[in-house]
CSV table of N, CA and C and ligand atoms in Angstrom, one decimal:
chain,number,residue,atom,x,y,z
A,233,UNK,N,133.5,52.1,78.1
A,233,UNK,CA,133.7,53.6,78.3
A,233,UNK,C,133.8,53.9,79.8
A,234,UNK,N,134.6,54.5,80.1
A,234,UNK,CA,135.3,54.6,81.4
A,234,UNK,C,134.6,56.7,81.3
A,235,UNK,N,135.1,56.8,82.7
A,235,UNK,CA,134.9,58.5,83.1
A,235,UNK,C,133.5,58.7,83.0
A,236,UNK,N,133.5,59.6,83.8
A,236,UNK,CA,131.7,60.4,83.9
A,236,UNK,C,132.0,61.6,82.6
A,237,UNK,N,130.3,61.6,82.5
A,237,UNK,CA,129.9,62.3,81.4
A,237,UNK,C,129.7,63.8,82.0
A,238,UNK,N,130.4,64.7,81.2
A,238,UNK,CA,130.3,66.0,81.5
A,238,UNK,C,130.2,67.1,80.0
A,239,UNK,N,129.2,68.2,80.7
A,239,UNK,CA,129.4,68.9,79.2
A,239,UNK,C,130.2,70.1,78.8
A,240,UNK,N,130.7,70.4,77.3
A,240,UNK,CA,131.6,70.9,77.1
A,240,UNK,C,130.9,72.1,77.6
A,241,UNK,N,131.8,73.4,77.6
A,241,UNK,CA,131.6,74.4,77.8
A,241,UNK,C,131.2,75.5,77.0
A,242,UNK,N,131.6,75.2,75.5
A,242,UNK,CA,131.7,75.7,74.4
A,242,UNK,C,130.8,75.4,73.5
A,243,UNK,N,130.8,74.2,73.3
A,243,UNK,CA,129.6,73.7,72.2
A,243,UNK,C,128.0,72.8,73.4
A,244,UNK,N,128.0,72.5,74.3
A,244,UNK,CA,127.3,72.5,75.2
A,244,UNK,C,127.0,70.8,75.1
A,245,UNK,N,128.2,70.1,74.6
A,245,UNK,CA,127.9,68.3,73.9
A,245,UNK,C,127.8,67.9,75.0
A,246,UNK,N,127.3,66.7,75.7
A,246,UNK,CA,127.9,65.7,76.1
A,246,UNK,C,128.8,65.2,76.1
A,247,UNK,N,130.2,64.8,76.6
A,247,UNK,CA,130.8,63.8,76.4
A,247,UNK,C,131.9,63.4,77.8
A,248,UNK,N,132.4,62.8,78.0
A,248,UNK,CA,133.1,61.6,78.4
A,248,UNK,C,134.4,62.6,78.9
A,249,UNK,N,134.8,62.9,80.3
A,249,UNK,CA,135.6,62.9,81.2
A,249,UNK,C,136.4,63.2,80.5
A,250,UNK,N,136.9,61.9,79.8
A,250,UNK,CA,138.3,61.6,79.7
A,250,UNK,C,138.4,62.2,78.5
A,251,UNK,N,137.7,62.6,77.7
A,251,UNK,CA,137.8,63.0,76.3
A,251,UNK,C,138.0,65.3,76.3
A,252,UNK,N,138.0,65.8,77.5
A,252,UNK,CA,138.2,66.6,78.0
A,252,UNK,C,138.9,67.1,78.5
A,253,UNK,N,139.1,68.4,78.0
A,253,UNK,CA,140.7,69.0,78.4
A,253,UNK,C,140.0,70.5,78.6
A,254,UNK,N,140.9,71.5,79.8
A,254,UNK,CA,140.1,72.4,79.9
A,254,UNK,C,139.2,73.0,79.6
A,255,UNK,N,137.5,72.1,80.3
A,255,UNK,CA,136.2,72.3,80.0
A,255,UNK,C,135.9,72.1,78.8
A,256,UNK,N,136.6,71.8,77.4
A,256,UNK,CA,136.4,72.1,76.0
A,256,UNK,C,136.5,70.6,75.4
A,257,UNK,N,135.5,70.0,74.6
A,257,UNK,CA,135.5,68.7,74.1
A,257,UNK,C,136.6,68.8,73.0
A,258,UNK,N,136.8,67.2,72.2
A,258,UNK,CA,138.0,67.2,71.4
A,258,UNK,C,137.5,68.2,70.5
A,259,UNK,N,137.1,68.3,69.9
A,259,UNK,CA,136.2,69.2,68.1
A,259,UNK,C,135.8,70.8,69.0
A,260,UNK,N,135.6,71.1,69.9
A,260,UNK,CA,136.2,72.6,70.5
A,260,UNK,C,137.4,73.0,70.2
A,261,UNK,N,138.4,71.7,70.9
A,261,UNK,CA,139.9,72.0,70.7
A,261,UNK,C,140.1,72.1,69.8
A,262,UNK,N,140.3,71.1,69.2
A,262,UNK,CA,140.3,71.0,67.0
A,262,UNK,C,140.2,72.4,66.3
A,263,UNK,N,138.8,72.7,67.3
A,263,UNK,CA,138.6,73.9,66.0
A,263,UNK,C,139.2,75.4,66.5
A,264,UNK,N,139.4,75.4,68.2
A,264,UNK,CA,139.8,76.3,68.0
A,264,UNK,C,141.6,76.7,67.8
A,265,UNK,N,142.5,75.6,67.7
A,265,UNK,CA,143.2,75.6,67.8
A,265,UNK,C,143.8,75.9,66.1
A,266,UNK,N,143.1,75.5,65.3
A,266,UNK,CA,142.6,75.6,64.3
A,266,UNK,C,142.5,77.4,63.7
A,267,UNK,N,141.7,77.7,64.4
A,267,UNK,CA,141.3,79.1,63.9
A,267,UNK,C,141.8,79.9,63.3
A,268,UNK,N,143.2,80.4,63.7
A,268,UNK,CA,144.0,81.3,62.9
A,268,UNK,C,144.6,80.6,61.3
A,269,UNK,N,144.5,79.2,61.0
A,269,UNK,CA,145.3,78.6,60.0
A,269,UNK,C,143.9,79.0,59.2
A,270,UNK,N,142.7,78.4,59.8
A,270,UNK,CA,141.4,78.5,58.9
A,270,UNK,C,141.3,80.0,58.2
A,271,UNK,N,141.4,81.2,58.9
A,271,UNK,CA,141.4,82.0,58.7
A,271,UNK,C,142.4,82.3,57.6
A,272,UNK,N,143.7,82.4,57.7
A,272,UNK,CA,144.7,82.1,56.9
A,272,UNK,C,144.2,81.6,55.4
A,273,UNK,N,143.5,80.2,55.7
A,273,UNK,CA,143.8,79.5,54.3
A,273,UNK,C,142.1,80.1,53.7
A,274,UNK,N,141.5,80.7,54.5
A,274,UNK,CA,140.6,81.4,53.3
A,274,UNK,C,140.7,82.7,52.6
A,275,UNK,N,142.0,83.4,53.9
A,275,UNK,CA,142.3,84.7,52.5
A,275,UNK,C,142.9,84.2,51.6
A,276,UNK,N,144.2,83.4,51.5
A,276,UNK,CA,144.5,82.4,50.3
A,276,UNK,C,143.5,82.3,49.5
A,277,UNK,N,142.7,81.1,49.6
A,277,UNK,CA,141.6,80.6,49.0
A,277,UNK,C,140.8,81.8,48.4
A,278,UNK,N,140.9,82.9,49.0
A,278,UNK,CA,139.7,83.9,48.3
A,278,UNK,C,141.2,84.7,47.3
A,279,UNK,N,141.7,84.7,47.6
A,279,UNK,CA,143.2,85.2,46.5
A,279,UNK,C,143.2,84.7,45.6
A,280,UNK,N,143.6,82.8,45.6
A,280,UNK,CA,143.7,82.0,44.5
A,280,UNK,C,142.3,82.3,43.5
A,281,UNK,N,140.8,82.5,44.3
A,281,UNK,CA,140.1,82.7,42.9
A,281,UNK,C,139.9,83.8,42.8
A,282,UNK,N,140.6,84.9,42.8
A,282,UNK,CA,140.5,85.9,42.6
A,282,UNK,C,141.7,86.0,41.4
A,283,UNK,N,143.2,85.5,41.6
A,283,UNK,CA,143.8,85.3,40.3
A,283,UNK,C,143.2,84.2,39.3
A,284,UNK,N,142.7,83.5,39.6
A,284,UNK,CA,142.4,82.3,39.1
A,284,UNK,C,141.0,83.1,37.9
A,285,UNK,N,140.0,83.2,38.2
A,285,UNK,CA,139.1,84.0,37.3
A,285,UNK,C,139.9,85.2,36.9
A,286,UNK,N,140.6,85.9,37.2
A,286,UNK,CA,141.5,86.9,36.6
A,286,UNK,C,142.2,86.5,35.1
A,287,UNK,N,142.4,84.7,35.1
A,287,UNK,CA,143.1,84.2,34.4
A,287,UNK,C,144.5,84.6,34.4
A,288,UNK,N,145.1,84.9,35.4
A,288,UNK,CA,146.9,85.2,36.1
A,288,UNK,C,147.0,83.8,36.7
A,289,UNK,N,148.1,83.7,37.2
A,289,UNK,CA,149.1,82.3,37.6
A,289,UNK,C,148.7,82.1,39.1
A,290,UNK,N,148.2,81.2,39.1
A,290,UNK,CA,147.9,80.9,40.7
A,290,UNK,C,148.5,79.8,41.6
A,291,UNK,N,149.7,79.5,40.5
A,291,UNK,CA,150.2,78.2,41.0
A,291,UNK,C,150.8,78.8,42.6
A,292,UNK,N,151.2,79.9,42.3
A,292,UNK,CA,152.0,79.4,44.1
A,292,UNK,C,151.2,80.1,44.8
A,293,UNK,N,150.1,80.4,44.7
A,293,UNK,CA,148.9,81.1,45.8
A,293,UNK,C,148.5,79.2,46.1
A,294,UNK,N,148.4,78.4,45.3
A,294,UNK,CA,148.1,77.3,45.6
A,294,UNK,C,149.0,76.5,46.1
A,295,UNK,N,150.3,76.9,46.1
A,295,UNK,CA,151.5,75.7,47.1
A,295,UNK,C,151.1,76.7,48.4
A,296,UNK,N,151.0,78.1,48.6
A,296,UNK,CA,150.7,78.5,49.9
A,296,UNK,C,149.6,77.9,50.7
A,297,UNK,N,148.6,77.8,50.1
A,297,UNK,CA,147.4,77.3,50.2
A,297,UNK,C,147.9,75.8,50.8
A,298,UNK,N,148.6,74.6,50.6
A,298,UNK,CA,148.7,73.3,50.6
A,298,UNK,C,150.0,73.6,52.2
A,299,UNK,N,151.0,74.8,51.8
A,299,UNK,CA,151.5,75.0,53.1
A,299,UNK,C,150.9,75.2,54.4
A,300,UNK,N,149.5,75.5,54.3
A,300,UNK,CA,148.7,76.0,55.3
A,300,UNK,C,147.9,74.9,55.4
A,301,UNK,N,147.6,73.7,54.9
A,301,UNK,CA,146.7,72.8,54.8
A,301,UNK,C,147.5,71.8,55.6
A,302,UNK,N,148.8,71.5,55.3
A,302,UNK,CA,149.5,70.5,55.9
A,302,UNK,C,149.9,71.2,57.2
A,303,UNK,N,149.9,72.6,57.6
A,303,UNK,CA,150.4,72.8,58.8
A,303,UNK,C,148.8,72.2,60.0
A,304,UNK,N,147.7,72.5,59.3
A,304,UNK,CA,146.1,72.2,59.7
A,304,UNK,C,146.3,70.5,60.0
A,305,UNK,N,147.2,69.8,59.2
A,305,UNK,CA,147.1,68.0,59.4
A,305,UNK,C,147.8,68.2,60.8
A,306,UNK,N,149.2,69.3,60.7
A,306,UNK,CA,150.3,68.6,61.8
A,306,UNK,C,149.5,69.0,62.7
A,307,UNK,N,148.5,70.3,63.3
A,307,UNK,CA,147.9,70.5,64.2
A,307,UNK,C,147.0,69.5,65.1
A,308,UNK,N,146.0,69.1,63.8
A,308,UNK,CA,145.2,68.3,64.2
A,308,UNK,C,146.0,66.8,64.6
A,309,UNK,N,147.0,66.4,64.8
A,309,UNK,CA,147.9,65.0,64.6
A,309,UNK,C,148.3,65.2,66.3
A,310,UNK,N,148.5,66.6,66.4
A,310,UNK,CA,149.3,66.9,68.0
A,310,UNK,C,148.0,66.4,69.0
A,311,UNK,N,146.7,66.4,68.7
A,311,UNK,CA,145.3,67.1,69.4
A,311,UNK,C,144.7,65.7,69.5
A,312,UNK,N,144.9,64.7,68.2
A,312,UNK,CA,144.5,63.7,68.2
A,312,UNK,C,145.4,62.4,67.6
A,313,UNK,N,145.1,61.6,68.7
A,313,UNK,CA,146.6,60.8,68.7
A,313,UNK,C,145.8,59.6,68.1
A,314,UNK,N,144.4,59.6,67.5
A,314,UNK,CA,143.7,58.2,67.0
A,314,UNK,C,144.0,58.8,65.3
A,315,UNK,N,145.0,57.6,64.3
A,315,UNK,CA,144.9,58.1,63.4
A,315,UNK,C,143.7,58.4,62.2
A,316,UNK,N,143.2,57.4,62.7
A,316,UNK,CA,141.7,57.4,61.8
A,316,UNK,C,140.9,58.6,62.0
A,317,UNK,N,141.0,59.0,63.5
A,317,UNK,CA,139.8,60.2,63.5
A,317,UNK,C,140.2,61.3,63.4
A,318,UNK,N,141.7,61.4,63.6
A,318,UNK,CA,142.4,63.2,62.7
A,318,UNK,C,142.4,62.9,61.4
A,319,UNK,N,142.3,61.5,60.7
A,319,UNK,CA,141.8,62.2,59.2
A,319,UNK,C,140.1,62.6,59.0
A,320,UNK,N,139.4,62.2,59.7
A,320,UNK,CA,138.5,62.9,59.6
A,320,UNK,C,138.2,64.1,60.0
A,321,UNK,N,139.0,64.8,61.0
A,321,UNK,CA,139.1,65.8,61.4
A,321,UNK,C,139.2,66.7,60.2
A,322,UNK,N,140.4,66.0,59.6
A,322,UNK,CA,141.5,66.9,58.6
A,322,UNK,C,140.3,67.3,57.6
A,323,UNK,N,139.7,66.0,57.0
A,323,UNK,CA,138.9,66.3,56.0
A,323,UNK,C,137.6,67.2,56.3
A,324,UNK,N,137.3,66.8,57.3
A,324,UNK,CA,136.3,68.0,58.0
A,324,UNK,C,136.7,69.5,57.9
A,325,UNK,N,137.7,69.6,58.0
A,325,UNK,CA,138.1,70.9,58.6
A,325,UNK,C,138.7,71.2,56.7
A,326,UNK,N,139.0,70.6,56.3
A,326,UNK,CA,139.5,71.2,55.1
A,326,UNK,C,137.7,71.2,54.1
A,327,UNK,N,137.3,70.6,53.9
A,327,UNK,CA,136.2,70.9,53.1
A,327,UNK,C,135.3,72.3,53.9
A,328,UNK,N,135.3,72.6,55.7
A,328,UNK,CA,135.1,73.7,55.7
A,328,UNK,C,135.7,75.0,55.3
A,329,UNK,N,136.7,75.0,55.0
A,329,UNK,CA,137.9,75.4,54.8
A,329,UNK,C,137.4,75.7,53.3
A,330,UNK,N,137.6,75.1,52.3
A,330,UNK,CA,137.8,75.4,51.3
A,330,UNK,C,135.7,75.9,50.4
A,331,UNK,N,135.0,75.8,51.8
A,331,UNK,CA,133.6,76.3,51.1
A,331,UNK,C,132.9,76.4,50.1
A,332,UNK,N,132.3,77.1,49.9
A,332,UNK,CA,131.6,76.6,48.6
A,332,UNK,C,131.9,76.4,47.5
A,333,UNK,N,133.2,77.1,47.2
A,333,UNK,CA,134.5,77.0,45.9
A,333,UNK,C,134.2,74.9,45.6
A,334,UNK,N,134.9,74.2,47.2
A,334,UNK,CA,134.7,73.0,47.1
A,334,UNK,C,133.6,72.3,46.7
A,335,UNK,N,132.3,72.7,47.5
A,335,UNK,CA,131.2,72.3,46.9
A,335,UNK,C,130.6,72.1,45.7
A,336,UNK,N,131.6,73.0,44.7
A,336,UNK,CA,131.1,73.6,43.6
A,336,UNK,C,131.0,71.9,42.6
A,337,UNK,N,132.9,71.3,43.3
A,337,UNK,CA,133.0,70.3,42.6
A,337,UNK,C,132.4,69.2,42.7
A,338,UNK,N,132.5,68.3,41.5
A,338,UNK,CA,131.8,66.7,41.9
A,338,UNK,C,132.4,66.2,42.5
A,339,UNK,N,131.9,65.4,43.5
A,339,UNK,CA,132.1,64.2,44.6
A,339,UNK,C,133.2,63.8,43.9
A,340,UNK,N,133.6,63.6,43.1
A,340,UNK,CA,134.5,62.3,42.2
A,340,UNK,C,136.1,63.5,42.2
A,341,UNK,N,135.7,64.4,42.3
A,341,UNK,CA,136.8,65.3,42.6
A,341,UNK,C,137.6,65.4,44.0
A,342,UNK,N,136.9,64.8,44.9
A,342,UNK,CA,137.4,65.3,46.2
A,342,UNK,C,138.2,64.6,46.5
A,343,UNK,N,138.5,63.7,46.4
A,343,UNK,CA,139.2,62.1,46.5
A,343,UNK,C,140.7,63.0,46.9
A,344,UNK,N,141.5,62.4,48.1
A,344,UNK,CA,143.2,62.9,48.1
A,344,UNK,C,142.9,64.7,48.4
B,110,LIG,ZN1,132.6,71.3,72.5
């Protein structure tokens, strides 16, 4: 590990010089760059169950929903160039994303 240790500005972590982009650690940037899509995909999300318990057609509140999810991958892909740890970003950020609706489901559901 190369660079001196400095802390973010925002979340107040620790970390590594080099992992640092104005004053703001990676998962600052992530998220706030993030923000407006997050925002986005929870009025969706609160739409889709809102038709969805209605028992009306939610299929394309749910392809909007997946348009706004995959624009969250391309984000997160520009910010972090290690592929392994923007899918963990992705999954991070989408299970906050989709809240307790997600939670609701069994583990064995989350898969993809
Ligand atoms: Zn931070």
């Amino acid at each position: 590990m190369t660079g001196i240790l400095v802390f973010c500005r925002n979340c107040g972590k620790q970390v590594s010089s080099t992992e640092m982009r104005d004053g703001l650690c990676l998962d600052c940037r992530v998220s706030a760059s993030l923000a407006d899509l997050r925002r986005e995909h929870a009025r969706l999300w609160r739409k889709r169950e809102r038709y969805r318990s209605a028992g009306a057609n939610f299929g394309s509140i749910g392809r909007q929903v997946a348009r706004v999810e995959n624009r969250m991958a391309d984000k997160i892909r520009e910010l972090v160039s290690n592929d392994k740890q923007a899918g963990e970003y992705l999954k991070r950020e989408l299970e906050a994303a989709r809240g307790e609706r997600y939670n609701l489901l069994p583990p064995r559901a989350r898969g993809g």
